[in-house]
PDB file of C-alpha atoms in Angstrom:
ATOM      1  CA  MET W   3      61.563 -11.315  29.635  1.00  0.00           C
ATOM      2  CA  PRO W   4      58.743  -9.372  31.310  1.00  0.00           C
ATOM      3  CA  SER W   5      59.600  -6.448  33.534  1.00  0.00           C
ATOM      4  CA  ILE W   6      57.859  -6.217  36.924  1.00  0.00           C
ATOM      5  CA  LEU W   7      57.910  -3.036  39.028  1.00  0.00           C
ATOM      6  CA  VAL W   8      58.137  -3.911  42.723  1.00  0.00           C
ATOM      7  CA  THR W   9      57.646  -1.525  45.642  1.00  0.00           C
ATOM      8  CA  ASP W  10      59.013  -2.914  48.897  1.00  0.00           C
ATOM      9  CA  GLN W  11      57.737  -2.218  52.417  1.00  0.00           C
ATOM     10  CA  SER W  12      60.032   0.815  52.707  1.00  0.00           C
ATOM     11  CA  GLY W  13      58.547   2.377  49.567  1.00  0.00           C
ATOM     12  CA  ASN W  14      61.587   1.697  47.384  1.00  0.00           C
ATOM     13  CA  GLU W  15      60.765   0.823  43.777  1.00  0.00           C
ATOM     14  CA  ARG W  16      62.804  -1.523  41.635  1.00  0.00           C
ATOM     15  CA  SER W  17      62.166  -2.943  38.214  1.00  0.00           C
ATOM     16  CA  ILE W  18      63.109  -6.596  37.821  1.00  0.00           C
ATOM     17  CA  ALA W  19      63.276  -8.883  34.812  1.00  0.00           C
ATOM     18  CA  SER W  20      61.227 -12.003  35.372  1.00  0.00           C
ATOM     19  CA  PRO W  21      61.515 -15.300  33.558  1.00  0.00           C
ATOM     20  CA  VAL W  22      58.261 -16.597  32.075  1.00  0.00           C
ATOM     21  CA  GLY W  23      56.510 -19.644  33.472  1.00  0.00           C
ATOM     22  CA  GLY W  24      57.337 -19.515  37.167  1.00  0.00           C
ATOM     23  CA  ALA W  25      55.569 -18.085  40.174  1.00  0.00           C
ATOM     24  CA  LEU W  26      56.094 -14.405  40.915  1.00  0.00           C
ATOM     25  CA  MET W  27      56.877 -15.410  44.511  1.00  0.00           C
ATOM     26  CA  GLU W  28      60.022 -17.250  43.401  1.00  0.00           C
ATOM     27  CA  VAL W  29      61.143 -14.309  41.298  1.00  0.00           C
ATOM     28  CA  LEU W  30      60.694 -11.910  44.218  1.00  0.00           C
ATOM     29  CA  ARG W  31      62.651 -14.164  46.578  1.00  0.00           C
ATOM     30  CA  ASN W  32      65.415 -14.702  44.024  1.00  0.00           C
ATOM     31  CA  GLU W  33      65.675 -10.934  43.548  1.00  0.00           C
ATOM     32  CA  GLY W  34      66.268 -10.418  47.276  1.00  0.00           C
ATOM     33  CA  PHE W  35      62.887  -9.159  48.453  1.00  0.00           C
ATOM     34  CA  ASP W  36      63.223 -10.572  51.965  1.00  0.00           C
ATOM     35  CA  GLU W  37      59.750  -9.343  52.943  1.00  0.00           C
ATOM     36  CA  ILE W  38      58.351 -12.213  50.865  1.00  0.00           C
ATOM     37  CA  LEU W  39      58.759 -15.018  53.395  1.00  0.00           C
ATOM     38  CA  ALA W  40      56.908 -17.704  51.419  1.00  0.00           C
ATOM     39  CA  LEU W  41      56.981 -20.032  54.392  1.00  0.00           C
ATOM     40  CA  CYS W  42      54.921 -22.724  52.660  1.00  0.00           C
ATOM     41  CA  GLY W  43      57.191 -22.757  49.608  1.00  0.00           C
ATOM     42  CA  GLY W  44      54.455 -21.777  47.182  1.00  0.00           C
ATOM     43  CA  ASN W  45      51.814 -24.304  48.208  1.00  0.00           C
ATOM     44  CA  CYS W  46      49.076 -21.701  48.806  1.00  0.00           C
ATOM     45  CA  SER W  47      48.862 -22.475  52.501  1.00  0.00           C
ATOM     46  CA  CYS W  48      50.321 -19.519  54.417  1.00  0.00           C
ATOM     47  CA  ALA W  49      49.785 -16.063  52.790  1.00  0.00           C
ATOM     48  CA  THR W  50      53.346 -14.895  53.556  1.00  0.00           C
ATOM     49  CA  CYS W  51      53.820 -13.977  49.892  1.00  0.00           C
ATOM     50  CA  HIS W  52      50.967 -11.448  49.879  1.00  0.00           C
ATOM     51  CA  VAL W  53      51.262  -8.572  47.382  1.00  0.00           C
ATOM     52  CA  TYR W  54      49.067  -5.744  46.142  1.00  0.00           C
ATOM     53  CA  VAL W  55      48.644  -5.869  42.374  1.00  0.00           C
ATOM     54  CA  ASP W  56      48.028  -2.870  40.135  1.00  0.00           C
ATOM     55  CA  PRO W  57      44.191  -2.816  40.155  1.00  0.00           C
ATOM     56  CA  ASP W  58      44.084  -2.159  36.413  1.00  0.00           C
ATOM     57  CA  ARG W  59      45.876  -5.468  35.799  1.00  0.00           C
ATOM     58  CA  LEU W  60      43.984  -7.768  38.194  1.00  0.00           C
ATOM     59  CA  ALA W  61      41.770  -9.181  35.451  1.00  0.00           C
ATOM     60  CA  GLN W  62      44.863 -10.527  33.671  1.00  0.00           C
ATOM     61  CA  LEU W  63      45.567 -12.795  36.623  1.00  0.00           C
ATOM     62  CA  GLY W  64      42.279 -14.634  36.458  1.00  0.00           C
ATOM     63  CA  GLU W  65      40.036 -15.620  39.341  1.00  0.00           C
ATOM     64  CA  MET W  66      41.613 -16.506  42.644  1.00  0.00           C
ATOM     65  CA  SER W  67      40.928 -19.894  44.154  1.00  0.00           C
ATOM     66  CA  ASP W  68      38.835 -20.344  47.288  1.00  0.00           C
ATOM     67  CA  ASP W  69      42.014 -21.343  49.163  1.00  0.00           C
ATOM     68  CA  GLU W  70      43.804 -18.142  48.147  1.00  0.00           C
ATOM     69  CA  ASN W  71      40.762 -16.074  49.092  1.00  0.00           C
ATOM     70  CA  ASP W  72      40.536 -17.748  52.518  1.00  0.00           C
ATOM     71  CA  LEU W  73      44.231 -17.202  53.202  1.00  0.00           C
ATOM     72  CA  LEU W  74      44.033 -13.538  52.255  1.00  0.00           C
ATOM     73  CA  ASP W  75      41.119 -13.154  54.660  1.00  0.00           C
ATOM     74  CA  SER W  76      43.584 -13.915  57.462  1.00  0.00           C
ATOM     75  CA  SER W  77      45.658 -10.818  56.626  1.00  0.00           C
ATOM     76  CA  ASP W  78      45.109  -7.576  58.510  1.00  0.00           C
ATOM     77  CA  HIS W  79      46.287  -5.781  55.357  1.00  0.00           C
ATOM     78  CA  ARG W  80      44.015  -7.332  52.726  1.00  0.00           C
ATOM     79  CA  GLN W  81      42.787  -4.968  50.028  1.00  0.00           C
ATOM     80  CA  THR W  82      40.623  -5.469  46.957  1.00  0.00           C
ATOM     81  CA  ASN W  83      43.808  -5.847  44.888  1.00  0.00           C
ATOM     82  CA  SER W  84      45.488  -8.384  47.191  1.00  0.00           C
ATOM     83  CA  ARG W  85      46.868 -11.612  45.725  1.00  0.00           C
ATOM     84  CA  LEU W  86      49.331 -14.281  46.776  1.00  0.00           C
ATOM     85  CA  SER W  87      52.429 -14.037  44.602  1.00  0.00           C
ATOM     86  CA  CYS W  88      52.792 -17.846  44.637  1.00  0.00           C
ATOM     87  CA  GLN W  89      49.558 -17.958  42.624  1.00  0.00           C
ATOM     88  CA  ILE W  90      50.698 -15.478  39.965  1.00  0.00           C
ATOM     89  CA  ILE W  91      52.383 -17.262  37.084  1.00  0.00           C
ATOM     90  CA  VAL W  92      54.546 -14.870  35.091  1.00  0.00           C
ATOM     91  CA  THR W  93      53.642 -14.555  31.405  1.00  0.00           C
ATOM     92  CA  GLU W  94      54.728 -12.132  28.709  1.00  0.00           C
ATOM     93  CA  ALA W  95      51.330 -10.444  29.111  1.00  0.00           C
ATOM     94  CA  LEU W  96      52.364  -9.316  32.601  1.00  0.00           C
ATOM     95  CA  ASP W  97      55.179  -7.126  31.258  1.00  0.00           C
ATOM     96  CA  GLY W  98      54.993  -3.821  33.133  1.00  0.00           C
ATOM     97  CA  LEU W  99      52.990  -5.237  36.049  1.00  0.00           C
ATOM     98  CA  ALA W 100      53.377  -3.258  39.287  1.00  0.00           C
ATOM     99  CA  VAL W 101      53.150  -4.929  42.690  1.00  0.00           C
ATOM    100  CA  VAL W 102      53.555  -3.605  46.223  1.00  0.00           C
ATOM    101  CA  ILE W 103      54.681  -5.690  49.176  1.00  0.00           C
ATOM    102  CA  PRO W 104      52.260  -4.844  52.026  1.00  0.00           C
ATOM    103  CA  PRO W 105      53.224  -4.254  55.650  1.00  0.00           C
ATOM    104  CA  GLU W 106      53.839  -7.292  57.832  1.00  0.00           C
ATOM    105  CA  GLY W 107      51.335  -8.507  60.336  1.00  0.00           C
TER     106      GLY W 107
END
């Protein structure tokens, strides 16, 4: 089971074990990261599951869709390493991935 290092909005880090095959958004919600609202339920239509991904690992996630890109444009906190966690499918290759939950707003 891949290990994902998550930094919450308060700066607290926690390593979580993530099952393979599901969306990172679901894993984060199941692990109690309440900052991940995921209001659309993972349908790539709200951007409330925004995370910053370790820039060195972005290429492993593949290209983002136009919809994801448009939704991230609506965030005041978008960075070059921003992704929607509902669009990140956990694989064994993501073991050791680090993500940060950005500020709200």
